[in-house]
Amino acid sequence: MAGANYPLSGTVAAEPAPIDLDWPATALLIIDMQRDFLQPGGFGETLGNDVSQLARAVEPIAAVLSVAREAGILVVHTREGHLPDLSDAPPAKIERGTPRLRIGDPGPMGRILIRGEPGHDIIAELTPIGGEIVIDKPGKGAFYATDLGKVLQDRGIANLLVCGVTTEVCVHTTTREANDRGYECLVVSDCVGSYFPDFQRIGLEMIKAQGGIFGWVADSGAVIPALAALSTPLSQV
Ligand code: TIU
């Protein structure tokens, strides 16, 4: 089908300024929406966090994911976790602090933050479907020790819509890594979550400060209509 009548780019009303997105070069990146971070008994709770703080991001992410699937843009999910033998987990990470359970210890959702355990799974509401990419990462940033860079490069991706948890940890680290690699990152404000309300607010401000020092910020109410305007899925264009 000829694409001439269909908008292959869209402008999102973002801060600090509107951003033009070329949809074939845009991916939705959903960071670490795992039971280990969102549900009681997982890694996040063992660190002393109130995991209910992250719940409000789930519905908006599901809405953006649904529109992204209809539009046919690339969807990438990440999961933070470690190999069962912990060979990819630095001792500094395992031994830090005084959590109730440490990485690799048995918990109610299996071993804490270990690949293949129930707690490592992405929550049911956001389960990846066929054709979507899942990147397993040992660190906070999604580019470190993964093939995410190659995956995006192979598909000609230049822009990232960033969702997931937590705002000031894996979302920030990944967005900063992506920005340094030349990607334009739009962080979707109601689709990211922090255990700390102050960090949520300030974390978003930090991204868009100084003229957008490492990205743009817009809520799903601005992203969804722009993406939905791509009324013919990319696969049919
Ligand atoms: N603890 C915390 O806020 N976050 C993490 O450990 N990982 C992610 O952000 N995914």
PDB file of C-alpha atoms and ligand atoms in Angstrom:
ATOM      1  CA  MET A   1       0.000   0.000   0.000  1.00  0.00           C
ATOM      2  CA  ALA A   2       1.379   3.428  -0.894  1.00  0.00           C
ATOM      3  CA  GLY A   3       2.342   5.426   2.140  1.00  0.00           C
ATOM      4  CA  ALA A   4       1.917   8.883   0.698  1.00  0.00           C
ATOM      5  CA  ASN A   5      -1.434   9.548   2.383  1.00  0.00           C
ATOM      6  CA  TYR A   6      -0.352   8.346   5.771  1.00  0.00           C
ATOM      7  CA  PRO A   7       1.646  10.393   8.234  1.00  0.00           C
ATOM      8  CA  LEU A   8       4.838   8.526   8.974  1.00  0.00           C
ATOM      9  CA  SER A   9       5.904  11.130  11.454  1.00  0.00           C
ATOM     10  CA  GLY A  10       4.130  12.959  14.193  1.00  0.00           C
ATOM     11  CA  THR A  11       4.698  15.841  16.551  1.00  0.00           C
ATOM     12  CA  VAL A  12       4.263  15.227  20.261  1.00  0.00           C
ATOM     13  CA  ALA A  13       3.553  18.162  22.543  1.00  0.00           C
ATOM     14  CA  ALA A  14       6.456  17.546  24.902  1.00  0.00           C
ATOM     15  CA  GLU A  15       8.630  19.551  27.250  1.00  0.00           C
ATOM     16  CA  PRO A  16      10.875  21.437  26.941  1.00  0.00           C
ATOM     17  CA  ALA A  17       9.676  21.660  23.320  1.00  0.00           C
ATOM     18  CA  PRO A  18       7.549  19.706  20.852  1.00  0.00           C
ATOM     19  CA  ILE A  19       9.362  16.738  19.337  1.00  0.00           C
ATOM     20  CA  ASP A  20       8.922  15.360  15.812  1.00  0.00           C
ATOM     21  CA  LEU A  21       9.028  11.578  15.687  1.00  0.00           C
ATOM     22  CA  ASP A  22       9.619   9.557  12.554  1.00  0.00           C
ATOM     23  CA  TRP A  23       7.572   6.472  13.442  1.00  0.00           C
ATOM     24  CA  PRO A  24       9.529   3.849  11.461  1.00  0.00           C
ATOM     25  CA  ALA A  25      12.612   5.068  13.350  1.00  0.00           C
ATOM     26  CA  THR A  26      10.882   5.056  16.754  1.00  0.00           C
ATOM     27  CA  ALA A  27      10.757   2.238  19.294  1.00  0.00           C
ATOM     28  CA  LEU A  28       8.769   1.853  22.483  1.00  0.00           C
ATOM     29  CA  LEU A  29      11.180   0.811  25.242  1.00  0.00           C
ATOM     30  CA  ILE A  30       9.513  -0.593  28.370  1.00  0.00           C
ATOM     31  CA  ILE A  31      11.981  -0.939  31.199  1.00  0.00           C
ATOM     32  CA  ASP A  32      11.865  -3.642  33.893  1.00  0.00           C
ATOM     33  CA  MET A  33       8.098  -3.935  34.465  1.00  0.00           C
ATOM     34  CA  GLN A  34       8.803  -7.121  36.414  1.00  0.00           C
ATOM     35  CA  ARG A  35       7.149  -8.725  39.385  1.00  0.00           C
ATOM     36  CA  ASP A  36      10.461  -8.277  41.243  1.00  0.00           C
ATOM     37  CA  PHE A  37       9.927  -4.513  41.233  1.00  0.00           C
ATOM     38  CA  LEU A  38       6.140  -4.194  41.320  1.00  0.00           C
ATOM     39  CA  GLN A  39       4.904  -6.971  43.562  1.00  0.00           C
ATOM     40  CA  PRO A  40       5.353  -7.784  47.253  1.00  0.00           C
ATOM     41  CA  GLY A  41       8.105 -10.270  48.028  1.00  0.00           C
ATOM     42  CA  GLY A  42      10.407  -9.220  45.174  1.00  0.00           C
ATOM     43  CA  PHE A  43      13.688  -7.347  44.894  1.00  0.00           C
ATOM     44  CA  GLY A  44      12.105  -3.901  45.261  1.00  0.00           C
ATOM     45  CA  GLU A  45      10.365  -4.756  48.493  1.00  0.00           C
ATOM     46  CA  THR A  46      13.426  -6.469  49.978  1.00  0.00           C
ATOM     47  CA  LEU A  47      15.209  -3.118  49.591  1.00  0.00           C
ATOM     48  CA  GLY A  48      12.590  -1.596  51.893  1.00  0.00           C
ATOM     49  CA  ASN A  49      10.403   0.035  49.236  1.00  0.00           C
ATOM     50  CA  ASP A  50       6.622   0.513  49.088  1.00  0.00           C
ATOM     51  CA  VAL A  51       6.000  -1.328  45.820  1.00  0.00           C
ATOM     52  CA  SER A  52       2.433  -0.013  45.543  1.00  0.00           C
ATOM     53  CA  GLN A  53       3.964   3.302  44.390  1.00  0.00           C
ATOM     54  CA  LEU A  54       4.697   1.762  40.994  1.00  0.00           C
ATOM     55  CA  ALA A  55       1.183   0.480  40.301  1.00  0.00           C
ATOM     56  CA  ARG A  56      -0.116   3.721  38.827  1.00  0.00           C
ATOM     57  CA  ALA A  57       2.200   3.410  35.830  1.00  0.00           C
ATOM     58  CA  VAL A  58       0.760   0.076  34.681  1.00  0.00           C
ATOM     59  CA  GLU A  59      -2.470   1.246  33.056  1.00  0.00           C
ATOM     60  CA  PRO A  60      -0.910   4.125  31.095  1.00  0.00           C
ATOM     61  CA  ILE A  61       1.881   1.828  29.870  1.00  0.00           C
ATOM     62  CA  ALA A  62      -0.689  -0.753  28.775  1.00  0.00           C
ATOM     63  CA  ALA A  63      -2.509   1.985  26.842  1.00  0.00           C
ATOM     64  CA  VAL A  64       0.662   3.170  25.078  1.00  0.00           C
ATOM     65  CA  LEU A  65       1.678  -0.427  24.379  1.00  0.00           C
ATOM     66  CA  SER A  66      -1.693  -1.155  22.827  1.00  0.00           C
ATOM     67  CA  VAL A  67      -1.454   1.829  20.458  1.00  0.00           C
ATOM     68  CA  ALA A  68       2.187   1.004  19.667  1.00  0.00           C
ATOM     69  CA  ARG A  69       1.155  -2.536  18.718  1.00  0.00           C
ATOM     70  CA  GLU A  70      -1.616  -1.245  16.468  1.00  0.00           C
ATOM     71  CA  ALA A  71       0.797   1.186  14.855  1.00  0.00           C
ATOM     72  CA  GLY A  72       3.358  -1.549  14.347  1.00  0.00           C
ATOM     73  CA  ILE A  73       6.332   0.295  15.814  1.00  0.00           C
ATOM     74  CA  LEU A  74       9.134  -1.721  17.340  1.00  0.00           C
ATOM     75  CA  VAL A  75       8.480  -2.712  20.966  1.00  0.00           C
ATOM     76  CA  VAL A  76      11.375  -3.629  23.251  1.00  0.00           C
ATOM     77  CA  HIS A  77      10.959  -4.843  26.831  1.00  0.00           C
ATOM     78  CA  THR A  78      13.841  -5.109  29.288  1.00  0.00           C
ATOM     79  CA  ARG A  79      14.280  -7.202  32.419  1.00  0.00           C
ATOM     80  CA  GLU A  80      16.885  -6.633  35.112  1.00  0.00           C
ATOM     81  CA  GLY A  81      18.233  -9.878  36.518  1.00  0.00           C
ATOM     82  CA  HIS A  82      21.121 -12.249  36.914  1.00  0.00           C
ATOM     83  CA  LEU A  83      22.215 -15.698  35.878  1.00  0.00           C
ATOM     84  CA  PRO A  84      21.446 -18.447  38.428  1.00  0.00           C
ATOM     85  CA  ASP A  85      25.163 -18.795  39.251  1.00  0.00           C
ATOM     86  CA  LEU A  86      25.401 -15.018  39.833  1.00  0.00           C
ATOM     87  CA  SER A  87      28.442 -14.849  37.546  1.00  0.00           C
ATOM     88  CA  ASP A  88      27.100 -11.604  36.036  1.00  0.00           C
ATOM     89  CA  ALA A  89      26.306  -9.976  39.383  1.00  0.00           C
ATOM     90  CA  PRO A  90      29.090  -7.834  40.816  1.00  0.00           C
ATOM     91  CA  PRO A  91      29.726  -8.525  44.523  1.00  0.00           C
ATOM     92  CA  ALA A  92      29.300  -4.793  45.098  1.00  0.00           C
ATOM     93  CA  LYS A  93      25.687  -5.114  43.944  1.00  0.00           C
ATOM     94  CA  ILE A  94      24.938  -8.308  45.867  1.00  0.00           C
ATOM     95  CA  GLU A  95      26.506  -7.181  49.133  1.00  0.00           C
ATOM     96  CA  ARG A  96      25.248  -3.606  49.210  1.00  0.00           C
ATOM     97  CA  GLY A  97      23.026  -2.395  52.038  1.00  0.00           C
ATOM     98  CA  THR A  98      21.013  -4.423  54.488  1.00  0.00           C
ATOM     99  CA  PRO A  99      18.102  -5.854  52.465  1.00  0.00           C
ATOM    100  CA  ARG A 100      15.865  -8.482  54.021  1.00  0.00           C
ATOM    101  CA  LEU A 101      16.825 -10.855  51.201  1.00  0.00           C
ATOM    102  CA  ARG A 102      19.791 -10.508  48.879  1.00  0.00           C
ATOM    103  CA  ILE A 103      19.997 -11.134  45.124  1.00  0.00           C
ATOM    104  CA  GLY A 104      19.887 -14.915  44.651  1.00  0.00           C
ATOM    105  CA  ASP A 105      18.211 -15.676  47.991  1.00  0.00           C
ATOM    106  CA  PRO A 106      14.979 -17.700  47.856  1.00  0.00           C
ATOM    107  CA  GLY A 107      11.854 -15.575  48.241  1.00  0.00           C
ATOM    108  CA  PRO A 108       8.105 -15.976  47.741  1.00  0.00           C
ATOM    109  CA  MET A 109       8.466 -15.433  43.961  1.00  0.00           C
ATOM    110  CA  GLY A 110      11.569 -17.604  43.621  1.00  0.00           C
ATOM    111  CA  ARG A 111      15.173 -16.484  43.894  1.00  0.00           C
ATOM    112  CA  ILE A 112      15.445 -12.713  44.098  1.00  0.00           C
ATOM    113  CA  LEU A 113      16.283 -11.035  40.741  1.00  0.00           C
ATOM    114  CA  ILE A 114      17.320 -14.283  39.042  1.00  0.00           C
ATOM    115  CA  ARG A 115      16.496 -15.022  35.396  1.00  0.00           C
ATOM    116  CA  GLY A 116      13.887 -17.713  34.940  1.00  0.00           C
ATOM    117  CA  GLU A 117      12.303 -17.237  38.369  1.00  0.00           C
ATOM    118  CA  PRO A 118       8.649 -16.109  38.681  1.00  0.00           C
ATOM    119  CA  GLY A 119       9.719 -12.788  40.182  1.00  0.00           C
ATOM    120  CA  HIS A 120      11.823 -12.031  37.110  1.00  0.00           C
ATOM    121  CA  ASP A 121       8.790 -12.205  34.801  1.00  0.00           C
ATOM    122  CA  ILE A 122       7.215  -9.133  33.280  1.00  0.00           C
ATOM    123  CA  ILE A 123       3.826  -8.497  34.928  1.00  0.00           C
ATOM    124  CA  ALA A 124       0.835 -10.142  33.249  1.00  0.00           C
ATOM    125  CA  GLU A 125      -0.690  -6.845  32.079  1.00  0.00           C
ATOM    126  CA  LEU A 126       2.368  -6.119  29.905  1.00  0.00           C
ATOM    127  CA  THR A 127       3.432  -9.587  28.777  1.00  0.00           C
ATOM    128  CA  PRO A 128       5.407  -9.353  25.527  1.00  0.00           C
ATOM    129  CA  ILE A 129       3.819 -10.819  22.413  1.00  0.00           C
ATOM    130  CA  GLY A 130       5.411 -12.391  19.354  1.00  0.00           C
ATOM    131  CA  GLY A 131       7.661 -10.052  17.427  1.00  0.00           C
ATOM    132  CA  GLU A 132       8.528  -7.953  20.469  1.00  0.00           C
ATOM    133  CA  ILE A 133      12.071  -7.996  21.758  1.00  0.00           C
ATOM    134  CA  VAL A 134      13.041  -8.834  25.321  1.00  0.00           C
ATOM    135  CA  ILE A 135      16.452  -7.701  26.514  1.00  0.00           C
ATOM    136  CA  ASP A 136      17.860  -9.266  29.682  1.00  0.00           C
ATOM    137  CA  LYS A 137      20.212  -6.898  31.411  1.00  0.00           C
ATOM    138  CA  PRO A 138      22.411  -7.327  34.466  1.00  0.00           C
ATOM    139  CA  GLY A 139      22.725  -3.617  35.195  1.00  0.00           C
ATOM    140  CA  LYS A 140      20.567  -0.557  35.623  1.00  0.00           C
ATOM    141  CA  GLY A 141      21.255   0.698  32.104  1.00  0.00           C
ATOM    142  CA  ALA A 142      19.774  -1.333  29.246  1.00  0.00           C
ATOM    143  CA  PHE A 143      22.811  -0.850  26.980  1.00  0.00           C
ATOM    144  CA  TYR A 144      25.380  -2.198  29.443  1.00  0.00           C
ATOM    145  CA  ALA A 145      26.335  -5.837  28.690  1.00  0.00           C
ATOM    146  CA  THR A 146      23.404  -6.342  26.280  1.00  0.00           C
ATOM    147  CA  ASP A 147      22.870  -6.261  22.524  1.00  0.00           C
ATOM    148  CA  LEU A 148      20.274  -3.477  22.717  1.00  0.00           C
ATOM    149  CA  GLY A 149      22.499  -1.101  20.761  1.00  0.00           C
ATOM    150  CA  LYS A 150      22.830  -3.571  17.901  1.00  0.00           C
ATOM    151  CA  VAL A 151      19.106  -4.410  17.951  1.00  0.00           C
ATOM    152  CA  LEU A 152      18.197  -0.731  17.574  1.00  0.00           C
ATOM    153  CA  GLN A 153      20.905  -0.011  15.026  1.00  0.00           C
ATOM    154  CA  ASP A 154      19.898  -2.976  12.851  1.00  0.00           C
ATOM    155  CA  ARG A 155      16.354  -1.619  12.714  1.00  0.00           C
ATOM    156  CA  GLY A 156      17.291   2.002  12.037  1.00  0.00           C
ATOM    157  CA  ILE A 157      15.886   3.263  15.311  1.00  0.00           C
ATOM    158  CA  ALA A 158      16.722   6.874  16.204  1.00  0.00           C
ATOM    159  CA  ASN A 159      14.020   7.754  18.748  1.00  0.00           C
ATOM    160  CA  LEU A 160      12.891   6.015  21.914  1.00  0.00           C
ATOM    161  CA  LEU A 161       9.622   6.333  23.786  1.00  0.00           C
ATOM    162  CA  VAL A 162      10.729   5.361  27.286  1.00  0.00           C
ATOM    163  CA  CYS A 163       8.424   3.794  29.890  1.00  0.00           C
ATOM    164  CA  GLY A 164       9.016   1.618  32.957  1.00  0.00           C
ATOM    165  CA  VAL A 165      10.567   1.565  36.394  1.00  0.00           C
ATOM    166  CA  THR A 166      12.126   3.083  38.293  1.00  0.00           C
ATOM    167  CA  THR A 167      12.276   6.663  37.106  1.00  0.00           C
ATOM    168  CA  GLU A 168      15.467   7.705  38.830  1.00  0.00           C
ATOM    169  CA  VAL A 169      17.282   4.383  38.536  1.00  0.00           C
ATOM    170  CA  CYS A 170      16.867   2.204  35.421  1.00  0.00           C
ATOM    171  CA  VAL A 171      14.834   4.718  33.425  1.00  0.00           C
ATOM    172  CA  HIS A 172      17.372   7.477  34.060  1.00  0.00           C
ATOM    173  CA  THR A 173      20.410   5.273  33.513  1.00  0.00           C
ATOM    174  CA  THR A 174      19.032   3.896  30.252  1.00  0.00           C
ATOM    175  CA  THR A 175      17.876   7.283  28.990  1.00  0.00           C
ATOM    176  CA  ARG A 176      21.269   8.793  29.747  1.00  0.00           C
ATOM    177  CA  GLU A 177      23.027   5.897  28.017  1.00  0.00           C
ATOM    178  CA  ALA A 178      20.724   6.247  25.015  1.00  0.00           C
ATOM    179  CA  ASN A 179      21.215  10.002  24.842  1.00  0.00           C
ATOM    180  CA  ASP A 180      24.981   9.564  24.806  1.00  0.00           C
ATOM    181  CA  ARG A 181      24.570   7.123  21.928  1.00  0.00           C
ATOM    182  CA  GLY A 182      22.642   9.700  19.908  1.00  0.00           C
ATOM    183  CA  TYR A 183      19.074   8.552  20.448  1.00  0.00           C
ATOM    184  CA  GLU A 184      16.349  11.118  21.015  1.00  0.00           C
ATOM    185  CA  CYS A 185      14.453   9.963  24.083  1.00  0.00           C
ATOM    186  CA  LEU A 186      10.912  10.924  25.000  1.00  0.00           C
ATOM    187  CA  VAL A 187      10.172   9.784  28.546  1.00  0.00           C
ATOM    188  CA  VAL A 188       6.454   9.256  29.078  1.00  0.00           C
ATOM    189  CA  SER A 189       5.794  10.861  32.445  1.00  0.00           C
ATOM    190  CA  ASP A 190       2.798   8.835  33.671  1.00  0.00           C
ATOM    191  CA  CYS A 191       4.342   5.635  32.257  1.00  0.00           C
ATOM    192  CA  VAL A 192       7.371   5.741  34.542  1.00  0.00           C
ATOM    193  CA  GLY A 193       7.279   5.152  38.262  1.00  0.00           C
ATOM    194  CA  SER A 194       9.388   5.625  41.372  1.00  0.00           C
ATOM    195  CA  TYR A 195       9.071   4.320  44.911  1.00  0.00           C
ATOM    196  CA  PHE A 196       9.640   7.944  45.978  1.00  0.00           C
ATOM    197  CA  PRO A 197       7.155  10.658  44.894  1.00  0.00           C
ATOM    198  CA  ASP A 198       9.820  13.362  45.179  1.00  0.00           C
ATOM    199  CA  PHE A 199      12.221  11.413  42.971  1.00  0.00           C
ATOM    200  CA  GLN A 200       9.448  10.882  40.421  1.00  0.00           C
ATOM    201  CA  ARG A 201       8.830  14.609  40.143  1.00  0.00           C
ATOM    202  CA  ILE A 202      12.452  15.700  40.243  1.00  0.00           C
ATOM    203  CA  GLY A 203      13.612  12.799  38.064  1.00  0.00           C
ATOM    204  CA  LEU A 204      11.321  13.995  35.289  1.00  0.00           C
ATOM    205  CA  GLU A 205      12.391  17.608  35.765  1.00  0.00           C
ATOM    206  CA  MET A 206      16.045  16.604  35.450  1.00  0.00           C
ATOM    207  CA  ILE A 207      15.490  15.025  32.040  1.00  0.00           C
ATOM    208  CA  LYS A 208      13.873  18.056  30.463  1.00  0.00           C
ATOM    209  CA  ALA A 209      15.891  20.792  32.235  1.00  0.00           C
ATOM    210  CA  GLN A 210      18.564  22.847  30.458  1.00  0.00           C
ATOM    211  CA  GLY A 211      16.731  22.695  27.136  1.00  0.00           C
ATOM    212  CA  GLY A 212      16.228  18.921  27.406  1.00  0.00           C
ATOM    213  CA  ILE A 213      19.665  17.957  28.678  1.00  0.00           C
ATOM    214  CA  PHE A 214      19.090  14.292  28.006  1.00  0.00           C
ATOM    215  CA  GLY A 215      15.562  14.019  26.703  1.00  0.00           C
ATOM    216  CA  TRP A 216      11.987  15.162  26.345  1.00  0.00           C
ATOM    217  CA  VAL A 217       9.012  14.531  28.641  1.00  0.00           C
ATOM    218  CA  ALA A 218       5.328  14.193  27.723  1.00  0.00           C
ATOM    219  CA  ASP A 219       2.439  12.284  29.219  1.00  0.00           C
ATOM    220  CA  SER A 220       0.593   9.429  27.560  1.00  0.00           C
ATOM    221  CA  GLY A 221      -2.269  11.804  26.766  1.00  0.00           C
ATOM    222  CA  ALA A 222       0.077  13.552  24.329  1.00  0.00           C
ATOM    223  CA  VAL A 223       1.864  10.464  23.006  1.00  0.00           C
ATOM    224  CA  ILE A 224      -1.172   8.265  22.312  1.00  0.00           C
ATOM    225  CA  PRO A 225      -3.028  10.557  19.860  1.00  0.00           C
ATOM    226  CA  ALA A 226       0.184  11.240  17.934  1.00  0.00           C
ATOM    227  CA  LEU A 227       0.879   7.525  17.617  1.00  0.00           C
ATOM    228  CA  ALA A 228      -2.750   6.696  16.877  1.00  0.00           C
ATOM    229  CA  ALA A 229      -2.649   9.140  13.948  1.00  0.00           C
ATOM    230  CA  LEU A 230      -0.506   6.502  12.301  1.00  0.00           C
ATOM    231  CA  SER A 231      -3.782   4.870  11.392  1.00  0.00           C
ATOM    232  CA  THR A 232      -2.292   2.403   8.950  1.00  0.00           C
ATOM    233  CA  PRO A 233       0.100   0.063  10.685  1.00  0.00           C
ATOM    234  CA  LEU A 234       3.677   0.360   9.497  1.00  0.00           C
ATOM    235  CA  SER A 235       3.560  -3.224   8.322  1.00  0.00           C
ATOM    236  CA  GLN A 236       0.947  -2.252   5.709  1.00  0.00           C
ATOM    237  CA  VAL A 237       2.494   0.977   4.544  1.00  0.00           C
TER     238      VAL A 237
HETATM  239  N1  TIU B   1      15.796  -0.005  43.190  1.00  0.00           N
HETATM  240  C1  TIU B   1      15.327   0.700  42.169  1.00  0.00           C
HETATM  241  O1  TIU B   1      14.726   1.761  42.329  1.00  0.00           O
HETATM  242  N2  TIU B   1      15.477   0.242  40.884  1.00  0.00           N
HETATM  243  C2  TIU B   1      16.234  -0.844  40.498  1.00  0.00           C
HETATM  244  O2  TIU B   1      16.943  -1.468  41.251  1.00  0.00           O
HETATM  245  N3  TIU B   1      16.129  -1.227  39.175  1.00  0.00           N
HETATM  246  C3  TIU B   1      15.338  -0.565  38.241  1.00  0.00           C
HETATM  247  O3  TIU B   1      15.104   0.640  38.339  1.00  0.00           O
HETATM  248  N4  TIU B   1      14.817  -1.295  37.273  1.00  0.00           N
END
